Amino acid sequence: MMKLKLYNTLTKSLEDVKPNSEGVVTLYNCGPTVYSHQHIGNYRAYANWDILHRALLYLGYRVHRIMNITDVGHLTSDEDFGEDKMEKGGRKLGTNDPYVVAEYYTKSFLSDMYRLNMLAPSGKAMDGDIDLAQLKEWGWIRATASIEPMIELIKMMEEKGFVYETKQAVYFDVSKYEEYTKLSGQRLEDKLVGVRDDVNVDQEKRHPADFVLWMKRYGEYSDHAMHWNSPWGDGFPGWHIECSAMGIEYLGGYISVHTGGIEHIPVHHTNERAQNFGALNKEVVELWVHNEHLQSKGGEKLAKSLGNAYTINELVDLGFDPMDIRWLLISVNYKIPLQFSLEALEGAKNSRLSLTSKLKNKMSIGSIQQGEVLEDFDNRFKMALADNLNMSEAFAVLIEVVKSREAVNDIFATVESFDKVLGLNLIPAVLKKEEKEDLPQAVVEVLDLRAKARESGNYAESDRLRDEIKNLGYIVKDTSNGQEVERIK
Ligand SMILES: [Zn+2]
């Protein structure tokens, strides 16, 4: 079996993916915070990890994957104190019920994931209307459904002496973990810049880098809407604890690959790693894998304020097919910063349509029969995947197969096989009956002229235009519904 290598942020090197003792690759993806719609930048991460999941299956690994959904109100930045995101999202929706907010944006997220043809974390193809009560079976775990494991984990850290309590919160004591900044490579002094304000909020906090494990419903948070009982009083969990708790609870405390965007390295994943060590005294995650951002032409991060952080709905309204979006997001390796603009998306659309039209042209030679996957191309495709998900190479092999002079049936079989990883619905796009919207502009124009000629009784002109349409590759028939065209096979 070909071994898949990925780039480990912790060791700064390419390493083999290592399955657990039962031979299963355990995969944890940091998921969405459901207080607003996700934007195109967020979906780069999910698309990359969808490809990782599919590539592992294609190479013959068994996979157990989960993704968390952060539906506990946590705060507006990586800091522990600040405005509650869920409450902020509620104001936009005109409700102050955080459960309503979470449900609304969870559905929005699932609908985008479905349209982008992502596998559910469980490995199943998604359903367009997933019942939120069944989320766990699909591999999505909501933070609000995992409060118990979080409390258990804090207790374990407390027993081992990594924790202290103030009137306001329970903190992880970073001075107890020597390797605290190893993942980011930052010095602790440099890490303090962003967390200074917290000290003003809680005078009892010992070190500015200590982070909240459990926030009490006290002081600033005495009215916090979501709250649970705990050994430290009524309150709610800090953000970072949910990923450690779920990884340990559902993946048995051994995570082959833990993914997230690079923004998670200095705080969220640094804290997760500290919690894992505090609870189990060991490294839980084998490979920490991070994707670069989708960025604007100028190299900035996409942002609502810059007007370039489009939602999937907005892009579909602009006339893009979700598969154009998917093509763009998966077309390069996850470690390469990817530029996003409408022109770039237009480019992805043209590439996709050019590929499907080449396949259509091959098909017009004859009908498609069962073919054989072309082994040489398939091996090269697998090698590209195994090489740290070298997607530009994988796409190059795809395009080469389509252009090759191999038997048409075998080309189709090979493309269909590659599409188990790419998830671009390439063959269905080729086989689907041509709809009127897909007609070339030239044909549409001549059809309009012909309709006018017939209305004015100019049948000689109508016949001439019929021949012109034939030259463009279509046969026109006059029916009770008006003109109907069929492509000449
Ligand atoms: Zn996380």
PDB file of N, CA, C and O and ligand atoms in Angstrom, residues 30 243 268 272, ligand 1:
ATOM      1  N   CYS A  30     -10.923  20.463  13.122  1.00  0.00           N
ATOM      2  CA  CYS A  30     -11.564  21.573  13.825  1.00  0.00           C
ATOM      3  C   CYS A  30     -12.663  22.118  12.920  1.00  0.00           C
ATOM      4  O   CYS A  30     -12.418  22.473  11.772  1.00  0.00           O
ATOM      5  N   CYS A 243     -12.213  20.500  21.800  1.00  0.00           N
ATOM      6  CA  CYS A 243     -11.510  19.665  20.822  1.00  0.00           C
ATOM      7  C   CYS A 243     -10.686  18.580  21.521  1.00  0.00           C
ATOM      8  O   CYS A 243     -10.653  17.438  21.063  1.00  0.00           O
ATOM      9  N   HIS A 268      -5.238  28.222  19.639  1.00  0.00           N
ATOM     10  CA  HIS A 268      -6.183  27.115  19.811  1.00  0.00           C
ATOM     11  C   HIS A 268      -5.468  25.757  19.883  1.00  0.00           C
ATOM     12  O   HIS A 268      -5.695  24.979  20.808  1.00  0.00           O
ATOM     13  N   GLU A 272      -4.791  23.258  22.970  1.00  0.00           N
ATOM     14  CA  GLU A 272      -5.295  21.881  22.908  1.00  0.00           C
ATOM     15  C   GLU A 272      -4.206  20.884  23.279  1.00  0.00           C
ATOM     16  O   GLU A 272      -4.440  19.926  24.024  1.00  0.00           O
TER      17      GLU A 272
HETATM   18 ZN    ZN B   1     -10.532  22.843  17.537  1.00  0.00          ZN
END
